[in-house]
Coordinates of C-alpha atoms (C1' of nucleotides) in Angstrom, one line a residue:
Chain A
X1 CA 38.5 80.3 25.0
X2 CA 39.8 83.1 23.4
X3 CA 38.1 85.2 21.2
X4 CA 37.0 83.8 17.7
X5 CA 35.6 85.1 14.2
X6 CA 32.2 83.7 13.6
X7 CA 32.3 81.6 10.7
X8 CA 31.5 79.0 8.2
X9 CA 33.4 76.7 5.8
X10 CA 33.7 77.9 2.4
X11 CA 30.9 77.0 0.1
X12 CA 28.3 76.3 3.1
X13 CA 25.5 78.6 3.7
X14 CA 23.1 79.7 6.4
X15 CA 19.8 80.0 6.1
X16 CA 17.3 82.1 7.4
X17 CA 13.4 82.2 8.4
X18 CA 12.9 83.5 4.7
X19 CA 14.9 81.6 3.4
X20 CA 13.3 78.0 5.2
X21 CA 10.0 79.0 4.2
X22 CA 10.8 79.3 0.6
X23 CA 13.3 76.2 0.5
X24 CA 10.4 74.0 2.2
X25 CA 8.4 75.2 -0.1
X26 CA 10.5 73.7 -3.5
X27 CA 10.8 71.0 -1.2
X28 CA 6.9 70.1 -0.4
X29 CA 6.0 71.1 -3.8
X30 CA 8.7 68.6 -4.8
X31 CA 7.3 65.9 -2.4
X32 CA 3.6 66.2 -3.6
X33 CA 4.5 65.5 -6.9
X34 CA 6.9 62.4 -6.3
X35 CA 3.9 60.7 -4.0
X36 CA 1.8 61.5 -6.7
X37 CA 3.6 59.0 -8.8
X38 CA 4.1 56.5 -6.3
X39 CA 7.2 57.2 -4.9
X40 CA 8.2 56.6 -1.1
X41 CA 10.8 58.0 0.9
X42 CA 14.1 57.1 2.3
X43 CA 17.3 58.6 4.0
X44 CA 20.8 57.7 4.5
X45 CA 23.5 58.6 6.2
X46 CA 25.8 61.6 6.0
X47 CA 28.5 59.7 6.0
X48 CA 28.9 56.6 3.9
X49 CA 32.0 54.3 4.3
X50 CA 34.9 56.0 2.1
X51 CA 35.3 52.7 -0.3
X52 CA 31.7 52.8 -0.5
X53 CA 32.1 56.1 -2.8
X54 CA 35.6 55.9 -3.8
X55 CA 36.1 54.5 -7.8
X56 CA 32.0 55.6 -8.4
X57 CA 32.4 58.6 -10.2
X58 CA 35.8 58.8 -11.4
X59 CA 39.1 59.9 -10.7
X60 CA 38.1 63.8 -10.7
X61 CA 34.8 63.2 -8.5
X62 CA 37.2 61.0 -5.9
X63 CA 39.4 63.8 -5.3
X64 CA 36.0 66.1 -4.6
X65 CA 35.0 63.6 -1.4
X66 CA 35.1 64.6 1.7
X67 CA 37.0 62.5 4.2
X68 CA 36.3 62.2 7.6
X69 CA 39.6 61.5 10.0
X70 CA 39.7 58.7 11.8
X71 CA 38.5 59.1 15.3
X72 CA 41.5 58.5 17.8
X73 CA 45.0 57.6 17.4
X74 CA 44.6 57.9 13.6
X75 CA 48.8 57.8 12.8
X76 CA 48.9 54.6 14.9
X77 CA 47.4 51.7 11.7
X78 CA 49.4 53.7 9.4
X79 CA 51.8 51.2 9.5
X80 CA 54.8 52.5 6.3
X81 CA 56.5 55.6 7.7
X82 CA 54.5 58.7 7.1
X83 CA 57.4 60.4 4.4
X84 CA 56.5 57.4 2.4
X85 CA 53.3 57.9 1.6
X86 CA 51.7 60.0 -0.9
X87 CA 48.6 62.2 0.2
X88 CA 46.3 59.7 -1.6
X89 CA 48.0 56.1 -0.2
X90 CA 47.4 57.7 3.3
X91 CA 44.2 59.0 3.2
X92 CA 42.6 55.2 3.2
X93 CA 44.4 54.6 5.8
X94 CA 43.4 57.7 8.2
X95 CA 40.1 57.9 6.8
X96 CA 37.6 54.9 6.6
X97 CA 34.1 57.5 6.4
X98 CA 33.3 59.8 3.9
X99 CA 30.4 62.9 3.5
X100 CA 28.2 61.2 0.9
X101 CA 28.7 63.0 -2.8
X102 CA 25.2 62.4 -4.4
X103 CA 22.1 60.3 -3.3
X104 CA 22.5 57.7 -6.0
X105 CA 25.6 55.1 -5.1
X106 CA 24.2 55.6 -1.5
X107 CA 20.4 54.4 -2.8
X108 CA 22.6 51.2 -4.5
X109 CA 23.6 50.3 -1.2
X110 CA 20.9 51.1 0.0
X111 CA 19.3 48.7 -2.3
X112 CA 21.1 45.8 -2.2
X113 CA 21.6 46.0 2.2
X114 CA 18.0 45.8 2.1
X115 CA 17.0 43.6 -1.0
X116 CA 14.9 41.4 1.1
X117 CA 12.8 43.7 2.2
X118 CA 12.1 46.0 -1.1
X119 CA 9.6 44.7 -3.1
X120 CA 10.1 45.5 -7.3
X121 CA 10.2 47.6 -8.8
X122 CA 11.2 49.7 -5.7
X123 CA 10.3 53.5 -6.4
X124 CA 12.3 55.8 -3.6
X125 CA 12.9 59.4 -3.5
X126 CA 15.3 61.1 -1.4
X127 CA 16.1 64.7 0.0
X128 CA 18.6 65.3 1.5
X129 CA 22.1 67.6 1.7
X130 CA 25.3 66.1 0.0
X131 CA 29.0 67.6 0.0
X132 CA 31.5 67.7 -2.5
X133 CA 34.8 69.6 -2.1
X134 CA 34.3 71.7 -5.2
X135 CA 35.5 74.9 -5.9
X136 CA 32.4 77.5 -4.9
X137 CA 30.9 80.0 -8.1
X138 CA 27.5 81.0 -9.4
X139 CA 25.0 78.1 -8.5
X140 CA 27.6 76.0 -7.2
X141 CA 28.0 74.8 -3.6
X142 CA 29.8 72.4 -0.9
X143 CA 27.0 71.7 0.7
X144 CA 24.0 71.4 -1.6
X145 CA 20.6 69.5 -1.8
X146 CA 19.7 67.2 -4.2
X147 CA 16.4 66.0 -5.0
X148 CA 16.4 62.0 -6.1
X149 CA 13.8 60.2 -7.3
X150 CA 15.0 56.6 -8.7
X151 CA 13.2 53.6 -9.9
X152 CA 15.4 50.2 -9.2
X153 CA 14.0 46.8 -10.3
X154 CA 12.1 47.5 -13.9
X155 CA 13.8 47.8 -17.3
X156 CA 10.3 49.5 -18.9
X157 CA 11.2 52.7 -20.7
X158 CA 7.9 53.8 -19.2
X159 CA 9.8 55.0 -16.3
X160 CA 11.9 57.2 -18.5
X161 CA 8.8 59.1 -20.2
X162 CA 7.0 59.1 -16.8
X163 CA 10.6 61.0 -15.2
X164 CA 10.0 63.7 -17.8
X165 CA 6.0 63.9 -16.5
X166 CA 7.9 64.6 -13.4
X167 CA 9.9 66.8 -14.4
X168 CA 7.4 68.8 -16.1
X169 CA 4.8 68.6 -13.4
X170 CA 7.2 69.5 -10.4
X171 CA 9.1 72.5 -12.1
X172 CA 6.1 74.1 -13.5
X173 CA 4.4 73.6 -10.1
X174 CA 7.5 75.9 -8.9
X175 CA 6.4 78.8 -11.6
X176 CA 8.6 77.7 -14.1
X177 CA 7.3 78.3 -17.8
X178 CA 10.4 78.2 -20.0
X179 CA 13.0 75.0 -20.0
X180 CA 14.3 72.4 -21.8
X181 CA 14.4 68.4 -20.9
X182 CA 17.4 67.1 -22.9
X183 CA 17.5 63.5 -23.5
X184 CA 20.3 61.5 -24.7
X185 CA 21.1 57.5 -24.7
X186 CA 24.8 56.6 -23.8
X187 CA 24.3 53.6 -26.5
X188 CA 23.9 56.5 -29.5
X189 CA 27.2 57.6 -28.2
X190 CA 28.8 54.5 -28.1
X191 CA 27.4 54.1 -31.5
X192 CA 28.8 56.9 -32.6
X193 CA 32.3 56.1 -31.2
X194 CA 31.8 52.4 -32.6
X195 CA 30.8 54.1 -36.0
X196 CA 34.1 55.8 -35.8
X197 CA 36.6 53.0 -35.1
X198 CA 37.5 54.8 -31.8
X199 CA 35.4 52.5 -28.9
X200 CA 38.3 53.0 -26.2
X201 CA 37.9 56.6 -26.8
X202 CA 34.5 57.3 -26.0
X203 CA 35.0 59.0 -22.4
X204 CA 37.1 61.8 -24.3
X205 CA 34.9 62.1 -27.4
X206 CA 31.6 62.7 -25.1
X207 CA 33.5 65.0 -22.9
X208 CA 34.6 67.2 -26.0
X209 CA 30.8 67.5 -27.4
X210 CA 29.2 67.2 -24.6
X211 CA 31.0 71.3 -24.7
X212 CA 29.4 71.9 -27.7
X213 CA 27.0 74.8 -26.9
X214 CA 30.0 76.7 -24.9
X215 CA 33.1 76.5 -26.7
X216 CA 31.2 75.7 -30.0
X217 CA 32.3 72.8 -33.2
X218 CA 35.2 74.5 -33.5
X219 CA 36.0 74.5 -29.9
X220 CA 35.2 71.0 -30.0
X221 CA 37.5 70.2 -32.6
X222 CA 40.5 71.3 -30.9
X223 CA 40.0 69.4 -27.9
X224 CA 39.8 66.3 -29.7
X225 CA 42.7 66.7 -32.0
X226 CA 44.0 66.9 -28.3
X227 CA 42.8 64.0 -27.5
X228 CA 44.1 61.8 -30.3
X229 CA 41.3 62.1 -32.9
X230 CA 42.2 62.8 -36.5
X231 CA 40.7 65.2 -39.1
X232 CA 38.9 62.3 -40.8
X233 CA 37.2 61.6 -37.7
X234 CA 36.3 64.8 -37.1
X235 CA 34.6 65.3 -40.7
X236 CA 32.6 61.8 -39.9
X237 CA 31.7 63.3 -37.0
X238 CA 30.7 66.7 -37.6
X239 CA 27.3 65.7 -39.3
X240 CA 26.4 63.6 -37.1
X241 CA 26.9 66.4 -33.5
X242 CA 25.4 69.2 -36.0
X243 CA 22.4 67.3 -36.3
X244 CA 19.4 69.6 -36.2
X245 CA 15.9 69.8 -36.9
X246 CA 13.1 67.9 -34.7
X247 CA 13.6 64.7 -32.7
X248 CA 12.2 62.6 -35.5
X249 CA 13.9 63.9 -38.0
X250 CA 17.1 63.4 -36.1
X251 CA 16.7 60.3 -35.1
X252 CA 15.4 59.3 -38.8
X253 CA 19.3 60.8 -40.0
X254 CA 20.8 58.7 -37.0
X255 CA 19.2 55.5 -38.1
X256 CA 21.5 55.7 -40.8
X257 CA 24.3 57.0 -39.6
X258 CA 24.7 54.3 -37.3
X259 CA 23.2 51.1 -39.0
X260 CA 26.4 49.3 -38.7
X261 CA 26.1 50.0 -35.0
X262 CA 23.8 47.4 -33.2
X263 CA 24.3 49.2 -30.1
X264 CA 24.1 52.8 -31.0
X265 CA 20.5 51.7 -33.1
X266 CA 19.5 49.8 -29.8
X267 CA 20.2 53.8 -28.2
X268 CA 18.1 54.8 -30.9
X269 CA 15.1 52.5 -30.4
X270 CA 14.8 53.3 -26.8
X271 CA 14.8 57.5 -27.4
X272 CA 11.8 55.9 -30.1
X273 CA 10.1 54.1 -27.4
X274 CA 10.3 57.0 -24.6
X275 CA 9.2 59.3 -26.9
X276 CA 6.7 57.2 -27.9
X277 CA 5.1 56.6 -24.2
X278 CA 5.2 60.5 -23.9
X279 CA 2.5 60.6 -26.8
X280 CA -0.2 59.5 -24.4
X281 CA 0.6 62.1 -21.6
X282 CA 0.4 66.2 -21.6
X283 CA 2.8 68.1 -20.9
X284 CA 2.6 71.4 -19.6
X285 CA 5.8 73.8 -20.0
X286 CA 8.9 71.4 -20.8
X287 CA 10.2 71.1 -24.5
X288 CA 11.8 67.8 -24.8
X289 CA 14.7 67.9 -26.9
X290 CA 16.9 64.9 -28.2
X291 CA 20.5 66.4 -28.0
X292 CA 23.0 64.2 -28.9
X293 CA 25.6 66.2 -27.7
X294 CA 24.7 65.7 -23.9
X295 CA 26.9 63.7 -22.1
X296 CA 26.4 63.4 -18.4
X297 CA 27.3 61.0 -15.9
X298 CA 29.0 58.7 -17.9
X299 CA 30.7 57.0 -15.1
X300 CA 27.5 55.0 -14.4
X301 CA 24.4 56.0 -17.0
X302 CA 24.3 52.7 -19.4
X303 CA 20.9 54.3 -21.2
X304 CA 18.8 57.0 -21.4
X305 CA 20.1 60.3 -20.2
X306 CA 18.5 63.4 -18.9
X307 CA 19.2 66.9 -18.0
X308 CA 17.3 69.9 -17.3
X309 CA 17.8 73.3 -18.2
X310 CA 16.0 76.3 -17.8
X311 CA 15.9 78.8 -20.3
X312 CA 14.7 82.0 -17.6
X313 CA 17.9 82.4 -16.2
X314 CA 21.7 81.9 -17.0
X315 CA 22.6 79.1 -14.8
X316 CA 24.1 75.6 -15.4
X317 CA 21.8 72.4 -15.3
X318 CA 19.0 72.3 -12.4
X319 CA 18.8 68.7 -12.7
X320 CA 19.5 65.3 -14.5
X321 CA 19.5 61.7 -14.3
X322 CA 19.8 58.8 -16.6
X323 CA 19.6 54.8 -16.2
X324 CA 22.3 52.6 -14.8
X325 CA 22.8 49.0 -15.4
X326 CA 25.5 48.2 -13.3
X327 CA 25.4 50.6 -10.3
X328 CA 24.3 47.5 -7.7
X329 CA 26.7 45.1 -9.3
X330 CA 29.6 46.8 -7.2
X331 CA 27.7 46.1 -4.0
X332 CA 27.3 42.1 -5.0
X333 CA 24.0 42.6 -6.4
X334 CA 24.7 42.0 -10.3
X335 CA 21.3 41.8 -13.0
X336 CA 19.1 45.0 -11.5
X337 CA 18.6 48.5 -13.4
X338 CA 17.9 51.6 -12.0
X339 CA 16.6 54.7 -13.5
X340 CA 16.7 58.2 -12.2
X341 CA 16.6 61.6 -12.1
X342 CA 17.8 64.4 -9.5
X343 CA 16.9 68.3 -8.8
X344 CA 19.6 70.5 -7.6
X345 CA 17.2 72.5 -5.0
X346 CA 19.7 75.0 -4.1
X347 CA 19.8 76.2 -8.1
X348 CA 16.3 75.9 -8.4
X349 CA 16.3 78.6 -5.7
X350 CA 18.4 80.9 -6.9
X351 CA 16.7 80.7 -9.9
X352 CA 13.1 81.5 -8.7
X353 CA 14.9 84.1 -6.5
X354 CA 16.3 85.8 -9.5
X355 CA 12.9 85.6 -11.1
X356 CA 10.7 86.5 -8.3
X357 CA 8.6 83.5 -8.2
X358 CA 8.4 82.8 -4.4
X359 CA 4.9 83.7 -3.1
X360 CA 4.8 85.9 0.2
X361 CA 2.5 82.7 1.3
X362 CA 5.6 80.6 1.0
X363 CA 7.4 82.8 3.5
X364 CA 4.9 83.6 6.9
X365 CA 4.5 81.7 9.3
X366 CA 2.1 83.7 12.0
X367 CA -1.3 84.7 10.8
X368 CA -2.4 86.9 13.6
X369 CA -0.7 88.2 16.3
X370 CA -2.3 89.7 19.9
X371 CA -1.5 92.7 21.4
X372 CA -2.3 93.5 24.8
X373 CA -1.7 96.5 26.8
X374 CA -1.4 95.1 30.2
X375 CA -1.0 91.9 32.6
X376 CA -4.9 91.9 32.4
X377 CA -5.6 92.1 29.2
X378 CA -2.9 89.2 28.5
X379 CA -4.6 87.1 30.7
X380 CA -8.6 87.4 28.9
X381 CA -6.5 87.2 25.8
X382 CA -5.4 83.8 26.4
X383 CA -8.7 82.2 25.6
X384 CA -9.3 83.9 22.4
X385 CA -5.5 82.4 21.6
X386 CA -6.5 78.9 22.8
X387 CA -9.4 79.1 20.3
X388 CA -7.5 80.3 17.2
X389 CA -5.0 77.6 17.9
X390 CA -7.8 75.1 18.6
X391 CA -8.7 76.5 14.8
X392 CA -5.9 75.8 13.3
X393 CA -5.0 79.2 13.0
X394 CA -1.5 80.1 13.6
X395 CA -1.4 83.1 16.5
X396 CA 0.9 84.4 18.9
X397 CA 0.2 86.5 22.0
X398 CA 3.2 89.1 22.2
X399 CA 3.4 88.8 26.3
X400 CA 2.5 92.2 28.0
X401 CA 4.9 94.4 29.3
X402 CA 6.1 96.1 25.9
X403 CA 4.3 99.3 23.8
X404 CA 1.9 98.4 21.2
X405 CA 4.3 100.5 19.0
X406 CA 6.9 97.9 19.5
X407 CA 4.3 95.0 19.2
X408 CA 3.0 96.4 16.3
X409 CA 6.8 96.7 14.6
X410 CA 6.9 92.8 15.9
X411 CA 3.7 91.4 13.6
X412 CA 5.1 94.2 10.5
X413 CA 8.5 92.6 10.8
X414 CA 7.8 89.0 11.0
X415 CA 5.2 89.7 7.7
X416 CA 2.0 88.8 10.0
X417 CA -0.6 89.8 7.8
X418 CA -3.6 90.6 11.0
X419 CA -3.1 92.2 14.7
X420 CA -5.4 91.7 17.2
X421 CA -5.5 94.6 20.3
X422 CA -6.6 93.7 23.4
X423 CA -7.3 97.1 25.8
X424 CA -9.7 98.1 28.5
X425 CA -12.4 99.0 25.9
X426 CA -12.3 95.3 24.5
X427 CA -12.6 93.9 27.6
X428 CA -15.7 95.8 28.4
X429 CA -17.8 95.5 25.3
X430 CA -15.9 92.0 23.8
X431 CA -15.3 93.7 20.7
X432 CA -11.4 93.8 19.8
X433 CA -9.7 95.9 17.4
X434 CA -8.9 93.5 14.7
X435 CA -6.1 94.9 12.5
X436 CA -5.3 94.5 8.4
X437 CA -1.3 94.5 8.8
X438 CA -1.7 95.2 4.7
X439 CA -4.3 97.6 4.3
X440 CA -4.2 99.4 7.9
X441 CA -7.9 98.8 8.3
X442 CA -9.3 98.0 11.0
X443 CA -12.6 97.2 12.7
X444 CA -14.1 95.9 16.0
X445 CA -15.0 92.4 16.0
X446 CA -16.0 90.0 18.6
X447 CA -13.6 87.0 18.8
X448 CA -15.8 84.3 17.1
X449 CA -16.4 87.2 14.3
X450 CA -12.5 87.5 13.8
X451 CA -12.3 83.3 13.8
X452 CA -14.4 83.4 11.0
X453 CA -12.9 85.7 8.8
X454 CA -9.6 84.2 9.7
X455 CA -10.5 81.0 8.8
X456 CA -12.0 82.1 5.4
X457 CA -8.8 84.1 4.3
X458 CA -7.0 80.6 4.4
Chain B
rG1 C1' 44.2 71.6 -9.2
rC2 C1' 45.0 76.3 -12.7
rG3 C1' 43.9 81.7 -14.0
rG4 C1' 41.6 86.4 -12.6
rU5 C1' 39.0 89.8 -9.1
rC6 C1' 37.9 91.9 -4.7
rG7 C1' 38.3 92.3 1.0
rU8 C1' 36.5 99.8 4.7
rA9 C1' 30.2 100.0 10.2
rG10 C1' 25.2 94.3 10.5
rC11 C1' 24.4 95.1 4.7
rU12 C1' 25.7 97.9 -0.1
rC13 C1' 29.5 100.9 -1.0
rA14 C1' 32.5 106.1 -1.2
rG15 C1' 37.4 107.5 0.4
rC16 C1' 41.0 112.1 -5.4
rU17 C1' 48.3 111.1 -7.1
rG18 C1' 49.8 108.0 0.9
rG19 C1' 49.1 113.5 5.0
rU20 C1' 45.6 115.5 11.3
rU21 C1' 39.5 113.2 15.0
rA22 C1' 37.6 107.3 8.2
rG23 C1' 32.2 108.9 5.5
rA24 C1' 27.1 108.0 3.0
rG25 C1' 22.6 105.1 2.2
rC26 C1' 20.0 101.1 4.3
rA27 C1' 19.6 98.4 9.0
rC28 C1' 19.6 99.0 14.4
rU29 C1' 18.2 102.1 18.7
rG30 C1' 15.6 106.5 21.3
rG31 C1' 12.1 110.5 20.7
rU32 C1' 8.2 112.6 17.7
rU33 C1' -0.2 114.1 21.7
rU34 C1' -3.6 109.4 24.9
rG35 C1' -3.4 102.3 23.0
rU36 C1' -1.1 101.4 16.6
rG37 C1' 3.6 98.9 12.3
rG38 C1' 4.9 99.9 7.2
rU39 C1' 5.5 106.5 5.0
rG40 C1' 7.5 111.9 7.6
rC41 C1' 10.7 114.7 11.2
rC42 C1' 14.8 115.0 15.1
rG43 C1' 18.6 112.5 17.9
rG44 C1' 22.0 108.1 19.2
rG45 C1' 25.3 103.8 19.2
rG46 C1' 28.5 101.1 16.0
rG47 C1' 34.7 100.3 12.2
rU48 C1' 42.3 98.1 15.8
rC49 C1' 40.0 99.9 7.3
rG50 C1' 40.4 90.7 6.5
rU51 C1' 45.1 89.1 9.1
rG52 C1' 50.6 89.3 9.7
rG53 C1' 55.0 91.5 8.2
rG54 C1' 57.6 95.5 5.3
rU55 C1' 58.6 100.6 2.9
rU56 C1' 57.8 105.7 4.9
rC57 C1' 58.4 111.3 9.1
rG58 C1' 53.4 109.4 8.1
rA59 C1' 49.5 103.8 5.0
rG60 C1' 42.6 102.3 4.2
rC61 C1' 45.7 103.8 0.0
rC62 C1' 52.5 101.3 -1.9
rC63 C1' 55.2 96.1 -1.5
rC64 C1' 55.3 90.8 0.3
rA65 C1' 52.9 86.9 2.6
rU66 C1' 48.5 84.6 4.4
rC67 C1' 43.2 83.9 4.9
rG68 C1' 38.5 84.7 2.8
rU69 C1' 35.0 86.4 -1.4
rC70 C1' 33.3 86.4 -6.2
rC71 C1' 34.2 84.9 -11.4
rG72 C1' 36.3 81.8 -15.4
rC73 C1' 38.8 76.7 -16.6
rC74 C1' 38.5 71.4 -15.2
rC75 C1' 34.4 68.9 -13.6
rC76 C1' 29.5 69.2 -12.0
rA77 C1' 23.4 69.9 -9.2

RNA sequence: GCGGUCGUAGCUCAGCUGGUUAGAGCACUGGUUUGUGGUGCCGGGGGUCGUGGGUUCGAGCCCCAUCGUCCGCCCCA
């Protein structure tokens, strides 16, 4: 095979030993906290059947699948002559599999291809890589991890207050101290289209405020001139976006704003009742803010919606969710919620990256390494490594046959914080050179001695 | 899908208005008193200047194309 550069697809990533020792870490320390509130885990595919995904998350997130050709004579079932065909009729036809986009239309069928062996409500979370053919930037990848944890089966609002527990609990287990839970209901925002006589339009209003904090009211206003909306609208509207002050206060001003709304005071009650729940648990670092002007995942979210944002670093959201009505209706399984939430891992990481908060702990691996200066001294070694093994102490023997120099570069290297040096002198008295990587200390200790203090250090 | 930016050693970059053998720091590697890393000192290897065309006596530098990077928009974790 001729010679070829070494190379990924855009918007994937390597990663290092480093870099798996911190990522597990946001991962376990994810993990511990979903068990902890009695969630179990599943996985899925990578690939999902393309109509499967296709029409779940609108026309822009369809074109950001990845397809998967057709293994074999692909051209073969396309049947109509190729010149016919536009890119998007053919792509059906030469591609029936897809990369999964997110974790959540994947838990729905999940959900309902196994409905009769889930007991209710079934609480799931899921790690695990999804792709989406996105144009790479800051925090943004093709292949990313997200983080779901999802409750199908139970309408209770206390699922919503107990995702913002989570959230709380999980990113301030990570060293987070400073970030924001935004909670919205899609009903307020169908209220508030209803309120202004413009109910087909409520994609593009949300769209346009959901912009508010980048581009700003007046910003907001041009897109939705754009968009159809009138001045007058705009006027009715601008109170209500521009809303400020606490979340009671707010919602007291909502209440009013859209009493002839059934729906949007329905959104309303349900932001009361969350909020409510919350009152009898602590939080530690989250502020939980009712924004109206946050509009995610409209494609499915029939309720409550959530994202996260930290305020430690400039990056977009590093997580959200919401609750969906309807997501298991389009697999045949009609009359069962689902609420959820997600953490984008990878822009968690960057984030304690940029802020320094991975421990050196989350990163080694080897605790003590032994050095030996000869065949012979490798060979009495090998007991005292059985026994730190049998400890639970994780130890490598470099083999003999290399300078101590070099073994000693080996354990500074690979971050082990103790050496271990096995000579002639150890042999004779049983008394090895036990080595502080950190300090450059070190002292003669019998092996059982050197157990002991390694087992105490951890 | 649209707009901009950049592309020189493994990494971060320098290279003046085009002019002989393309440089630095870090990394790597060897040595530096006996069996000792991270700090010091001395030496060494490594680049067809993203790729393909073109202009020119001559191109890392200019032009075109192409691929890739990073950033913004759309959208989103």
């Amino acid at each position: 095979m001729a010679n070829m550069k070494a190379a990924i697809p855009k918007g994937t990533r390597d990663f290092n030993p480093k870099q798996m020792g911190r990522r597990n870490y946001i991962f376990d320390t994810l993990k511990k906290v979903f068990k902890k509130y009695g969630y179990q885990e599943i996985q899925t595919p990578t690939m999902e059947n393309l109509d499967t995904l296709t029409g779940k998350y609108g026309d822009e997130g369809d074109q950001l699948i990845f397809k998967v050709l057709n293994s074999g004579d692909y051209l073969a079932k396309v049947g109509t002559a190729l010149a016919d065909l536009k890119s998007q009729a053919l792509s059906p036809k030469i591609a029936e599999k897809a990369l999964r986009y997110d974790l959540t239309v994947p838990f729905a069928r999940y959900v309902v291809m196994h409905q009769n062996e889930i007991s209710l409500p079934f609480k799931r979370f899921q790690i695990q890589p999804v792709w989406r053919a996105d144009r790479p930037q800051r925090g943004r990848y093709r292949e990313f991890y997200q983080c779901d944890v999802d409750v199908v089966g139970s309408a209770s609002l206390l699922n919503e207050a107990e995702f913002i527990c989570i959230y709380d609990e999980a990113l301030s287990n990570l060293g987070l101290t400073d970030f924001s839970i935004k909670i919205n209901n899609r009903k307020i925002l169908t209220g508030i289209s209803d309120v202004l006589g413009k109910p087909e339009s409520i994609i593009d209003l949300t769209v346009a405020i959901d912009k508010l904090d980048k581009i700003g009211f007046d910003g907001v206003q041009t897109e939705l001139l754009s968009k159809g909306f009138n001045t007058s609208d705009i006027e009715q509207l601008k109170p209500i976006i521009l809303l400020s002050g606490n979340n009671a206060s707010k919602l007291e001003s909502l209440k009013l704003i859209l009493a002839t709304s059934p729906t949007g005071l329905q959104g309303i009650n349900e932001i009361y009742t969350v909020l409510n729940y919350l009152t009898n648990f602590t939080l530690q670092n989250a502020k939980v803010e009712l924004d109206l002007s946050l509009a995610r995942g409209l494609n499915y979210y029939t309720g409550c919606i959530f994202e996260v944002k930290t305020h430690q670093a400039t990056m977009g959201s590093i997580g959200g969710g919401g609750r969906y009505d309807n997501l298991t209706e389009m697999f045949g399984q009609a009359g069962l919620t689902g609420v959820g939430i997600s953490f984008g891992a990878d822009r968690i990481y960057d984030v304690l990256d940029e802020l320094n908060l991975f421990s050196a702990s989350a990163e080694q691996s080897t605790q003590v390494l032994i050095c030996v200066l000869g065949q012979y001294e490798e060979t009495y070694s090998l007991s005292v490594l059985n026994h730190l093994r049998k400890q639970n102490i994780a130890a490598e023997l470099y083999p003999f046959g290399t300078k101590i120099k070099k073994q000693m570069q080996y354990a500074n290297d690979k971050n082990i914080p103790y050496a271990i040096i096995v000579g002639n002198e150890e042999m004779k008295t049983g008394k090895l050179t036990f080595k502080n990587m950190l300090t450059g200390q070190q002292q003669m200790m019998s092996a059982i001695e050197i157990e002991k203090h390694l087992l105490t250090q951890s």
